[in-house]
PDB file of C-alpha atoms and ligand atoms in Angstrom:
ATOM      1  CA  UNK L 149      -0.736  -2.843  31.032  1.00 87.00           C
ATOM      2  CA  UNK L 150       1.687  -5.423  29.119  1.00 97.00           C
ATOM      3  CA  UNK L 151       4.556  -4.499  27.066  1.00 98.00           C
ATOM      4  CA  UNK L 152       2.748  -5.910  23.824  1.00 98.00           C
ATOM      5  CA  UNK L 153      -0.824  -5.021  25.016  1.00 98.00           C
ATOM      6  CA  UNK L 154      -3.087  -5.843  21.881  1.00 98.00           C
ATOM      7  CA  UNK L 155      -0.296  -6.633  19.430  1.00 98.00           C
ATOM      8  CA  UNK L 156      -0.666  -9.166  17.084  1.00 98.00           C
ATOM      9  CA  UNK L 157       2.407 -11.345  16.675  1.00 98.00           C
ATOM     10  CA  UNK L 158       3.480 -14.332  14.301  1.00 99.00           C
ATOM     11  CA  UNK L 159       6.052 -16.551  16.147  1.00 98.00           C
ATOM     12  CA  UNK L 160       7.950 -19.111  14.182  1.00 98.00           C
ATOM     13  CA  UNK L 161      10.434 -21.748  15.553  1.00 98.00           C
ATOM     14  CA  UNK L 162       8.616 -23.352  18.485  1.00 97.00           C
ATOM     15  CA  UNK L 163       9.883 -26.877  18.426  1.00 96.00           C
ATOM     16  CA  UNK L 164      10.410 -27.762  22.215  1.00 95.00           C
ATOM     17  CA  UNK L 165       9.650 -25.764  25.334  1.00 95.00           C
ATOM     18  CA  UNK L 166      13.405 -24.943  25.373  1.00 95.00           C
ATOM     19  CA  UNK L 167      13.159 -23.198  22.167  1.00 97.00           C
ATOM     20  CA  UNK L 168      13.906 -19.656  22.593  1.00 98.00           C
ATOM     21  CA  UNK L 169      10.674 -18.786  20.283  1.00 98.00           C
ATOM     22  CA  UNK L 170       8.515 -21.016  22.909  1.00 98.00           C
ATOM     23  CA  UNK L 171       9.541 -18.342  25.638  1.00 98.00           C
ATOM     24  CA  UNK L 172       9.029 -15.522  23.142  1.00 99.00           C
ATOM     25  CA  UNK L 173       5.537 -16.621  22.617  1.00 98.00           C
ATOM     26  CA  UNK L 174       4.905 -17.248  26.450  1.00 98.00           C
ATOM     27  CA  UNK L 175       6.269 -13.774  27.397  1.00 98.00           C
ATOM     28  CA  UNK L 176       4.294 -12.042  24.557  1.00 98.00           C
ATOM     29  CA  UNK L 177       1.090 -13.702  25.724  1.00 98.00           C
ATOM     30  CA  UNK L 178       1.796 -12.592  29.134  1.00 98.00           C
ATOM     31  CA  UNK L 179       2.469  -8.962  27.868  1.00 98.00           C
ATOM     32  CA  UNK L 180      -1.020  -8.884  26.365  1.00 98.00           C
ATOM     33  CA  UNK L 181      -0.140 -10.062  22.706  1.00 98.00           C
ATOM     34  CA  UNK L 182      -2.301 -12.337  20.489  1.00 98.00           C
ATOM     35  CA  UNK L 183       0.045 -14.963  19.159  1.00 98.00           C
ATOM     36  CA  UNK L 184       0.076 -17.360  15.997  1.00 98.00           C
ATOM     37  CA  UNK L 185       2.708 -20.029  15.851  1.00 98.00           C
ATOM     38  CA  UNK L 186       4.064 -21.395  12.499  1.00 98.00           C
ATOM     39  CA  UNK L 187       5.933 -24.832  12.264  1.00 97.00           C
ATOM     40  CA  UNK L 188       6.529 -27.382   9.446  1.00 93.00           C
ATOM     41  CA  UNK L 189       6.712 -31.050   8.553  1.00 92.00           C
ATOM     42  CA  UNK L 190       7.099 -33.459  11.081  1.00 92.00           C
ATOM     43  CA  UNK L 191       7.601 -30.803  13.650  1.00 94.00           C
ATOM     44  CA  UNK L 192       4.123 -29.511  13.233  1.00 96.00           C
ATOM     45  CA  UNK L 193       2.408 -31.932  15.451  1.00 96.00           C
ATOM     46  CA  UNK L 194       4.857 -31.313  18.195  1.00 97.00           C
ATOM     47  CA  UNK L 195       4.666 -27.576  17.940  1.00 97.00           C
ATOM     48  CA  UNK L 196       0.914 -28.041  18.227  1.00 97.00           C
ATOM     49  CA  UNK L 197       1.407 -30.280  21.494  1.00 97.00           C
ATOM     50  CA  UNK L 198       3.975 -27.663  22.967  1.00 97.00           C
ATOM     51  CA  UNK L 199       1.576 -24.823  22.138  1.00 97.00           C
ATOM     52  CA  UNK L 200      -0.655 -26.373  24.766  1.00 97.00           C
ATOM     53  CA  UNK L 201       1.836 -25.413  27.509  1.00 98.00           C
ATOM     54  CA  UNK L 202       1.382 -21.784  26.406  1.00 98.00           C
ATOM     55  CA  UNK L 203      -0.729 -19.658  28.852  1.00 98.00           C
ATOM     56  CA  UNK L 204      -3.402 -19.204  26.262  1.00 97.00           C
ATOM     57  CA  UNK L 205      -4.176 -21.269  23.295  1.00 95.00           C
ATOM     58  CA  UNK L 206      -2.200 -20.289  19.927  1.00 98.00           C
ATOM     59  CA  UNK L 207      -3.014 -21.441  16.683  1.00 98.00           C
ATOM     60  CA  UNK L 208      -0.468 -23.374  14.894  1.00 98.00           C
ATOM     61  CA  UNK L 209       0.093 -22.793  10.968  1.00 98.00           C
ATOM     62  CA  UNK L 210       2.177 -24.680   8.562  1.00 97.00           C
ATOM     63  CA  UNK L 211       5.429 -22.862   7.076  1.00 98.00           C
ATOM     64  CA  UNK L 212       8.405 -24.306   5.668  1.00 98.00           C
ATOM     65  CA  UNK L 213      10.350 -21.179   4.948  1.00 98.00           C
ATOM     66  CA  UNK L 214      11.926 -22.598   1.700  1.00 98.00           C
ATOM     67  CA  UNK L 215       8.416 -23.462   0.228  1.00 98.00           C
ATOM     68  CA  UNK L 216       7.124 -20.548  -2.164  1.00 98.00           C
ATOM     69  CA  UNK L 217       3.655 -22.152  -1.967  1.00 98.00           C
ATOM     70  CA  UNK L 218       3.643 -22.109   2.013  1.00 98.00           C
ATOM     71  CA  UNK L 219       5.008 -18.441   1.788  1.00 98.00           C
ATOM     72  CA  UNK L 220       2.279 -17.401  -0.684  1.00 98.00           C
ATOM     73  CA  UNK L 221      -0.440 -19.076   1.351  1.00 98.00           C
ATOM     74  CA  UNK L 222       0.853 -17.481   4.660  1.00 98.00           C
ATOM     75  CA  UNK L 223      -1.251 -14.025   4.618  1.00 98.00           C
ATOM     76  CA  UNK L 224      -4.421 -16.096   4.055  1.00 98.00           C
ATOM     77  CA  UNK L 225      -3.728 -18.579   7.004  1.00 98.00           C
ATOM     78  CA  UNK L 226      -2.751 -15.821   9.501  1.00 98.00           C
ATOM     79  CA  UNK L 227      -6.091 -13.863   8.495  1.00 98.00           C
ATOM     80  CA  UNK L 228      -7.899 -16.906   9.662  1.00 98.00           C
ATOM     81  CA  UNK L 229      -6.748 -15.951  13.251  1.00 98.00           C
ATOM     82  CA  UNK L 230      -5.399 -12.323  13.302  1.00 98.00           C
ATOM     83  CA  UNK L 231      -6.707  -9.254  11.382  1.00 98.00           C
ATOM     84  CA  UNK L 232      -3.121  -7.834  10.765  1.00 98.00           C
ATOM     85  CA  UNK L 233       0.393  -8.198  12.231  1.00 98.00           C
ATOM     86  CA  UNK L 234       2.225  -5.927  14.439  1.00 98.00           C
ATOM     87  CA  UNK L 235       5.323  -8.178  14.826  1.00 98.00           C
ATOM     88  CA  UNK L 236       7.031 -11.222  13.274  1.00 99.00           C
ATOM     89  CA  UNK L 237       9.708 -13.561  15.064  1.00 99.00           C
ATOM     90  CA  UNK L 238      12.226 -15.215  12.939  1.00 98.00           C
ATOM     91  CA  UNK L 239      13.365 -18.125  14.912  1.00 98.00           C
ATOM     92  CA  UNK L 240      14.750 -20.385  12.281  1.00 98.00           C
ATOM     93  CA  UNK L 241      17.955 -21.876  11.530  1.00 97.00           C
ATOM     94  CA  UNK L 242      19.199 -25.112   9.879  1.00 96.00           C
ATOM     95  CA  UNK L 243      22.344 -26.547   8.544  1.00 97.00           C
ATOM     96  CA  UNK L 244      22.938 -29.896   7.101  1.00 97.00           C
ATOM     97  CA  UNK L 245      25.527 -32.035   9.008  1.00 95.00           C
ATOM     98  CA  UNK L 246      28.089 -31.557   6.372  1.00 97.00           C
ATOM     99  CA  UNK L 247      28.107 -27.887   6.829  1.00 97.00           C
ATOM    100  CA  UNK L 248      29.079 -27.778  10.647  1.00 95.00           C
ATOM    101  CA  UNK L 249      31.645 -29.547  12.821  1.00 93.00           C
ATOM    102  CA  UNK L 250      35.103 -28.766  11.339  1.00 92.00           C
ATOM    103  CA  UNK L 251      34.379 -29.754   7.854  1.00 93.00           C
ATOM    104  CA  UNK L 252      34.500 -26.077   6.730  1.00 97.00           C
ATOM    105  CA  UNK L 253      37.090 -26.497   3.714  1.00 98.00           C
ATOM    106  CA  UNK L 254      35.242 -29.563   2.253  1.00 97.00           C
ATOM    107  CA  UNK L 255      31.481 -28.625   2.701  1.00 98.00           C
ATOM    108  CA  UNK L 256      29.659 -28.934  -0.973  1.00 98.00           C
ATOM    109  CA  UNK L 257      27.867 -25.937  -2.188  1.00 98.00           C
ATOM    110  CA  UNK L 258      24.378 -27.741  -2.060  1.00 98.00           C
ATOM    111  CA  UNK L 259      24.752 -28.070   1.852  1.00 98.00           C
ATOM    112  CA  UNK L 260      25.805 -24.339   2.156  1.00 98.00           C
ATOM    113  CA  UNK L 261      23.099 -23.333   0.104  1.00 98.00           C
ATOM    114  CA  UNK L 262      20.578 -25.177   2.281  1.00 98.00           C
ATOM    115  CA  UNK L 263      22.028 -23.364   5.201  1.00 98.00           C
ATOM    116  CA  UNK L 264      21.744 -19.923   3.841  1.00 98.00           C
ATOM    117  CA  UNK L 265      18.336 -20.711   2.327  1.00 98.00           C
ATOM    118  CA  UNK L 266      16.883 -21.699   5.631  1.00 98.00           C
ATOM    119  CA  UNK L 267      18.736 -19.428   7.828  1.00 98.00           C
ATOM    120  CA  UNK L 268      19.429 -16.153   6.169  1.00 99.00           C
ATOM    121  CA  UNK L 269      17.338 -15.650   2.917  1.00 99.00           C
ATOM    122  CA  UNK L 270      14.203 -16.709   4.834  1.00 99.00           C
ATOM    123  CA  UNK L 271      14.261 -13.478   6.721  1.00 99.00           C
ATOM    124  CA  UNK L 272      13.603 -11.787   3.757  1.00 99.00           C
ATOM    125  CA  UNK L 273      10.970 -14.365   2.357  1.00 98.00           C
ATOM    126  CA  UNK L 274       9.008 -14.489   5.838  1.00 99.00           C
ATOM    127  CA  UNK L 275       9.120 -10.644   6.134  1.00 99.00           C
ATOM    128  CA  UNK L 276       7.885 -10.156   2.519  1.00 98.00           C
ATOM    129  CA  UNK L 277       5.295 -12.974   2.891  1.00 98.00           C
ATOM    130  CA  UNK L 278       3.867 -11.051   5.937  1.00 98.00           C
ATOM    131  CA  UNK L 279       4.100  -7.424   4.654  1.00 98.00           C
ATOM    132  CA  UNK L 280       0.749  -7.329   3.282  1.00 98.00           C
ATOM    133  CA  UNK L 281      -0.569  -7.650   6.664  1.00 98.00           C
ATOM    134  CA  UNK L 282       1.435  -4.940   8.249  1.00 98.00           C
ATOM    135  CA  UNK L 283      -0.770  -1.932   9.329  1.00 98.00           C
ATOM    136  CA  UNK L 284       0.314   1.672   8.300  1.00 98.00           C
ATOM    137  CA  UNK L 285       1.629   2.302  12.053  1.00 97.00           C
ATOM    138  CA  UNK L 286       4.331  -0.183  11.086  1.00 98.00           C
ATOM    139  CA  UNK L 287       5.695  -3.320  12.290  1.00 98.00           C
ATOM    140  CA  UNK L 288       8.628  -4.934  14.046  1.00 99.00           C
ATOM    141  CA  UNK L 289      10.593  -8.127  12.606  1.00 99.00           C
ATOM    142  CA  UNK L 290      12.914  -9.707  14.947  1.00 99.00           C
ATOM    143  CA  UNK L 291      15.481 -12.602  14.241  1.00 99.00           C
ATOM    144  CA  UNK L 292      18.114 -14.499  16.214  1.00 98.00           C
ATOM    145  CA  UNK L 293      21.732 -14.700  15.597  1.00 98.00           C
ATOM    146  CA  UNK L 294      24.834 -16.073  17.046  1.00 98.00           C
ATOM    147  CA  UNK L 295      27.606 -13.427  16.718  1.00 98.00           C
ATOM    148  CA  UNK L 296      28.912 -13.751  13.234  1.00 98.00           C
ATOM    149  CA  UNK L 297      31.530 -11.147  13.479  1.00 97.00           C
ATOM    150  CA  UNK L 298      34.221 -13.837  14.336  1.00 96.00           C
ATOM    151  CA  UNK L 299      34.903 -17.593  13.210  1.00 96.00           C
ATOM    152  CA  UNK L 300      33.801 -19.748  15.809  1.00 94.00           C
ATOM    153  CA  UNK L 301      34.900 -23.646  16.681  1.00 92.00           C
ATOM    154  CA  UNK L 302      32.837 -26.055  14.598  1.00 93.00           C
ATOM    155  CA  UNK L 303      30.144 -23.402  13.719  1.00 95.00           C
ATOM    156  CA  UNK L 304      31.471 -23.295  10.152  1.00 97.00           C
ATOM    157  CA  UNK L 305      28.872 -22.585   7.420  1.00 98.00           C
ATOM    158  CA  UNK L 306      26.041 -21.770   9.967  1.00 97.00           C
ATOM    159  CA  UNK L 307      28.513 -18.859  11.032  1.00 98.00           C
ATOM    160  CA  UNK L 308      28.539 -17.878   7.361  1.00 98.00           C
ATOM    161  CA  UNK L 309      24.605 -18.178   7.410  1.00 98.00           C
ATOM    162  CA  UNK L 310      24.332 -15.945  10.162  1.00 98.00           C
ATOM    163  CA  UNK L 311      26.580 -13.348   8.841  1.00 98.00           C
ATOM    164  CA  UNK L 312      24.202 -13.417   5.943  1.00 99.00           C
ATOM    165  CA  UNK L 313      21.302 -13.126   8.303  1.00 99.00           C
ATOM    166  CA  UNK L 314      22.819 -10.224   9.930  1.00 99.00           C
ATOM    167  CA  UNK L 315      23.421  -8.620   6.635  1.00 99.00           C
ATOM    168  CA  UNK L 316      19.928  -9.307   5.328  1.00 99.00           C
ATOM    169  CA  UNK L 317      18.535  -7.591   8.260  1.00 99.00           C
ATOM    170  CA  UNK L 318      20.284  -4.316   7.700  1.00 99.00           C
ATOM    171  CA  UNK L 319      19.076  -4.376   4.099  1.00 99.00           C
ATOM    172  CA  UNK L 320      15.604  -5.113   5.198  1.00 99.00           C
ATOM    173  CA  UNK L 321      15.909  -2.262   7.601  1.00 99.00           C
ATOM    174  CA  UNK L 322      16.996   0.104   4.785  1.00 98.00           C
ATOM    175  CA  UNK L 323      14.311  -1.107   2.256  1.00 98.00           C
ATOM    176  CA  UNK L 324      11.353  -1.276   4.581  1.00 98.00           C
ATOM    177  CA  UNK L 325      11.957   1.721   6.766  1.00 98.00           C
ATOM    178  CA  UNK L 326       9.731   4.072   4.697  1.00 98.00           C
ATOM    179  CA  UNK L 327       6.871   1.638   5.639  1.00 98.00           C
ATOM    180  CA  UNK L 328       7.702   2.091   9.272  1.00 98.00           C
ATOM    181  CA  UNK L 329       8.888  -1.627   9.460  1.00 99.00           C
ATOM    182  CA  UNK L 330      11.861  -2.184  11.745  1.00 99.00           C
ATOM    183  CA  UNK L 331      14.159  -5.295  11.591  1.00 99.00           C
ATOM    184  CA  UNK L 332      16.514  -6.131  14.479  1.00 99.00           C
ATOM    185  CA  UNK L 333      18.226  -9.112  15.614  1.00 99.00           C
ATOM    186  CA  UNK L 334      19.292 -10.577  19.044  1.00 99.00           C
ATOM    187  CA  UNK L 335      22.543 -12.086  19.172  1.00 98.00           C
ATOM    188  CA  UNK L 336      22.086 -14.679  21.900  1.00 98.00           C
ATOM    189  CA  UNK L 337      24.639 -16.476  23.782  1.00 98.00           C
ATOM    190  CA  UNK L 338      24.671 -20.310  23.492  1.00 97.00           C
ATOM    191  CA  UNK L 339      21.486 -22.082  24.700  1.00 97.00           C
ATOM    192  CA  UNK L 340      20.905 -25.834  24.925  1.00 95.00           C
ATOM    193  CA  UNK L 341      17.967 -26.128  22.405  1.00 92.00           C
ATOM    194  CA  UNK L 342      17.191 -28.837  19.667  1.00 88.00           C
ATOM    195  CA  UNK L 343      19.331 -26.558  17.261  1.00 86.00           C
ATOM    196  CA  UNK L 344      22.308 -26.292  19.559  1.00 88.00           C
ATOM    197  CA  UNK L 345      22.202 -30.230  20.094  1.00 85.00           C
ATOM    198  CA  UNK L 346      22.838 -30.504  16.195  1.00 82.00           C
ATOM    199  CA  UNK L 347      26.128 -28.525  16.562  1.00 84.00           C
ATOM    200  CA  UNK L 348      28.793 -31.075  17.248  1.00 84.00           C
ATOM    201  CA  UNK L 349      31.341 -29.279  19.825  1.00 83.00           C
ATOM    202  CA  UNK L 350      28.611 -27.028  21.313  1.00 88.00           C
ATOM    203  CA  UNK L 351      30.381 -27.591  24.619  1.00 88.00           C
ATOM    204  CA  UNK L 352      33.298 -25.405  23.060  1.00 89.00           C
ATOM    205  CA  UNK L 353      30.997 -22.620  23.421  1.00 92.00           C
ATOM    206  CA  UNK L 354      30.087 -23.214  26.994  1.00 92.00           C
ATOM    207  CA  UNK L 355      33.671 -23.251  27.726  1.00 92.00           C
ATOM    208  CA  UNK L 356      34.030 -19.803  26.057  1.00 93.00           C
ATOM    209  CA  UNK L 357      31.031 -18.369  27.867  1.00 96.00           C
ATOM    210  CA  UNK L 358      32.239 -19.786  31.419  1.00 93.00           C
ATOM    211  CA  UNK L 359      35.563 -18.142  30.868  1.00 94.00           C
ATOM    212  CA  UNK L 360      34.594 -14.818  29.518  1.00 95.00           C
ATOM    213  CA  UNK L 361      30.985 -13.686  30.272  1.00 97.00           C
ATOM    214  CA  UNK L 362      31.014 -10.931  32.595  1.00 97.00           C
ATOM    215  CA  UNK L 363      27.608 -11.751  33.543  1.00 98.00           C
ATOM    216  CA  UNK L 364      27.318 -15.409  34.662  1.00 96.00           C
ATOM    217  CA  UNK L 365      25.634 -17.397  31.681  1.00 97.00           C
ATOM    218  CA  UNK L 366      23.342 -20.202  32.066  1.00 97.00           C
ATOM    219  CA  UNK L 367      23.228 -22.328  28.906  1.00 96.00           C
ATOM    220  CA  UNK L 368      19.959 -23.717  29.861  1.00 95.00           C
ATOM    221  CA  UNK L 369      18.209 -20.575  30.173  1.00 97.00           C
ATOM    222  CA  UNK L 370      16.401 -19.309  26.826  1.00 98.00           C
ATOM    223  CA  UNK L 371      14.543 -16.594  28.607  1.00 98.00           C
ATOM    224  CA  UNK L 372      16.992 -13.629  28.603  1.00 98.00           C
ATOM    225  CA  UNK L 373      16.936 -14.081  24.755  1.00 98.00           C
ATOM    226  CA  UNK L 374      13.278 -14.329  24.631  1.00 98.00           C
ATOM    227  CA  UNK L 375      12.880 -11.067  26.686  1.00 98.00           C
ATOM    228  CA  UNK L 376      15.315  -9.220  24.364  1.00 98.00           C
ATOM    229  CA  UNK L 377      13.105 -10.247  21.597  1.00 99.00           C
ATOM    230  CA  UNK L 378      10.015  -9.209  23.216  1.00 99.00           C
ATOM    231  CA  UNK L 379      11.504  -5.751  24.105  1.00 98.00           C
ATOM    232  CA  UNK L 380      12.326  -5.305  20.182  1.00 99.00           C
ATOM    233  CA  UNK L 381       8.824  -6.273  19.375  1.00 98.00           C
ATOM    234  CA  UNK L 382       7.539  -3.473  21.571  1.00 98.00           C
ATOM    235  CA  UNK L 383       7.019   0.212  21.146  1.00 98.00           C
ATOM    236  CA  UNK L 384      10.033   0.701  23.326  1.00 98.00           C
ATOM    237  CA  UNK L 385      12.376   0.878  20.437  1.00 98.00           C
ATOM    238  CA  UNK L 386      10.592   3.098  17.891  1.00 98.00           C
ATOM    239  CA  UNK L 387      13.736   4.423  16.399  1.00 98.00           C
ATOM    240  CA  UNK L 388      15.941   1.230  16.303  1.00 98.00           C
ATOM    241  CA  UNK L 389      16.433  -0.615  13.095  1.00 99.00           C
ATOM    242  CA  UNK L 390      19.197  -2.571  11.535  1.00 98.00           C
ATOM    243  CA  UNK L 391      20.495  -3.246  14.907  1.00 98.00           C
ATOM    244  CA  UNK L 392      21.796  -6.468  16.703  1.00 98.00           C
ATOM    245  CA  UNK L 393      21.187  -6.516  20.315  1.00 98.00           C
ATOM    246  CA  UNK L 394      23.613  -8.817  22.222  1.00 98.00           C
ATOM    247  CA  UNK L 395      22.103 -10.969  24.861  1.00 98.00           C
ATOM    248  CA  UNK L 396      25.150 -12.901  25.463  1.00 98.00           C
ATOM    249  CA  UNK L 397      26.082 -12.145  29.134  1.00 98.00           C
ATOM    250  CA  UNK L 398      28.594  -9.441  27.748  1.00 98.00           C
ATOM    251  CA  UNK L 399      31.011 -11.869  25.873  1.00 98.00           C
ATOM    252  CA  UNK L 400      30.851  -9.726  22.553  1.00 97.00           C
ATOM    253  CA  UNK L 401      32.503  -6.933  24.718  1.00 97.00           C
ATOM    254  CA  UNK L 402      35.363  -8.843  26.207  1.00 95.00           C
ATOM    255  CA  UNK L 403      38.747  -9.759  24.547  1.00 86.00           C
ATOM    256  CA  UNK L 404      40.732 -12.887  25.122  1.00 71.00           C
TER     257      UNK L 404
HETATM  258  P1  NAD D  15      15.105 -24.816  18.069  1.00 68.74           P
HETATM  259  O1  NAD D  15      15.788 -26.047  17.293  1.00 68.74           O
HETATM  260  O2  NAD D  15      14.221 -24.803  19.041  1.00 68.74           O
HETATM  261  O3  NAD D  15      14.482 -23.945  16.832  1.00 68.74           O
HETATM  262  C1  NAD D  15      14.891 -23.981  15.531  1.00 68.74           C
HETATM  263  C2  NAD D  15      13.606 -23.837  14.620  1.00 68.74           C
HETATM  264  O4  NAD D  15      13.907 -23.688  13.296  1.00 68.74           O
HETATM  265  C3  NAD D  15      12.689 -24.948  14.838  1.00 68.74           C
HETATM  266  O5  NAD D  15      11.434 -24.757  15.354  1.00 68.74           O
HETATM  267  C4  NAD D  15      12.618 -25.615  13.551  1.00 68.74           C
HETATM  268  O6  NAD D  15      11.547 -26.302  13.141  1.00 68.74           O
HETATM  269  C5  NAD D  15      12.838 -24.408  12.737  1.00 68.74           C
HETATM  270  N1  NAD D  15      13.079 -24.594  11.130  1.00 68.74           N
HETATM  271  C6  NAD D  15      14.203 -25.380  10.711  1.00 68.74           C
HETATM  272  N2  NAD D  15      14.042 -25.470   9.252  1.00 68.74           N
HETATM  273  C7  NAD D  15      12.972 -24.703   8.937  1.00 68.74           C
HETATM  274  C8  NAD D  15      12.337 -24.372   7.852  1.00 68.74           C
HETATM  275  N3  NAD D  15      12.569 -24.956   6.626  1.00 68.74           N
HETATM  276  N4  NAD D  15      11.188 -23.756   7.743  1.00 68.74           N
HETATM  277  C9  NAD D  15      10.570 -23.350   8.972  1.00 68.74           C
HETATM  278  N5  NAD D  15      11.153 -23.542  10.299  1.00 68.74           N
HETATM  279  C10 NAD D  15      12.298 -24.212  10.290  1.00 68.74           C
HETATM  280  O7  NAD D  15      16.581 -23.976  18.556  1.00 68.74           O
HETATM  281  P2  NAD D  15      16.646 -22.544  18.824  1.00 68.74           P
HETATM  282  O8  NAD D  15      18.151 -22.320  19.499  1.00 68.74           O
HETATM  283  O9  NAD D  15      15.486 -21.888  19.852  1.00 68.74           O
HETATM  284  O10 NAD D  15      16.698 -21.642  17.480  1.00 68.74           O
HETATM  285  C11 NAD D  15      16.074 -20.370  17.101  1.00 68.74           C
HETATM  286  C12 NAD D  15      16.951 -19.434  16.464  1.00 68.74           C
HETATM  287  O11 NAD D  15      17.917 -19.051  17.618  1.00 68.74           O
HETATM  288  C13 NAD D  15      17.772 -20.022  15.451  1.00 68.74           C
HETATM  289  O12 NAD D  15      17.850 -18.978  14.376  1.00 68.74           O
HETATM  290  C14 NAD D  15      19.098 -20.212  15.994  1.00 68.74           C
HETATM  291  O13 NAD D  15      20.292 -20.192  15.141  1.00 68.74           O
HETATM  292  C15 NAD D  15      19.306 -18.937  16.847  1.00 68.74           C
HETATM  293  N6  NAD D  15      20.198 -18.937  17.822  1.00 68.74           N
HETATM  294  C16 NAD D  15      20.421 -20.013  18.758  1.00 68.74           C
HETATM  295  C17 NAD D  15      21.398 -20.159  19.744  1.00 68.74           C
HETATM  296  C18 NAD D  15      21.362 -21.395  20.752  1.00 68.74           C
HETATM  297  O14 NAD D  15      22.574 -21.461  21.194  1.00 68.74           O
HETATM  298  N7  NAD D  15      20.481 -22.294  20.949  1.00 68.74           N
HETATM  299  C19 NAD D  15      22.262 -19.066  19.855  1.00 68.74           C
HETATM  300  C20 NAD D  15      22.046 -17.798  19.055  1.00 68.74           C
HETATM  301  C21 NAD D  15      21.097 -17.836  18.399  1.00 68.74           C
END
């Protein structure tokens, strides 16, 4: 029996087949889940094409997490494909160019606001939009972060947005625990995806991981982060919430 046998899961954030979310969707299906994907804007047609590479068909519904209209329509759209939701994967991040790359001291609020809205506040919006579909037995919400306890080269306001995401997940854990809803994050090491390509100086991260990771880290391998996500979606972390599980080759544990 698969780890997610019979579970109904919404996976956001599939853009290419290197997206962490693509491998979450693939592994979730392999582990017995029924999966619905969401995508937005121009990415919608790309996601629909990439979904064809999954082991089983997965419908793609439209969701821009900054659109109140899309969020309000979400439960209805999911219900066309799934009766309820046992799990939600938040694999969404975006910061305007001016918020990344070493311009930290000069970034305007509007660019910061966009980064925080899309990358952090959206964890709350997405979870609350899906809440009417969570069964009485509870649900698991899993997001993806990049360790926000330190300041990284070039990551700038995306790092601040990730700190907000990490805090947001803890508050969701606090406020939704009574409904048996767990909220957890995977803190992944650097992986070469579309989002990573938009970070100037991504190679600086590669150097840090090459120097410090106790377990050899492969920046072209999104699978370990996806495996961690699937594990948190499963029933094997029933008493874990507000947690950040590092899937980073151990870098977070190693000094200098
Ligand atoms: P990706 O580019 O494949 O995925 C990012 C996704 O965010 C895309 O599918 C994009 O369509 C979506 N998105 C952006 N704005 C959106 C909006 N307004 N509404 C809905 N969706 C929107 O890259 P990825 O690396 O797989 O990123 C997934 C998550 O993993 C992100 O939260 C990212 O910060 C996080 N993460 C990535 C790395 C890395 O090194 N790649 C490391 C740690 C954490």
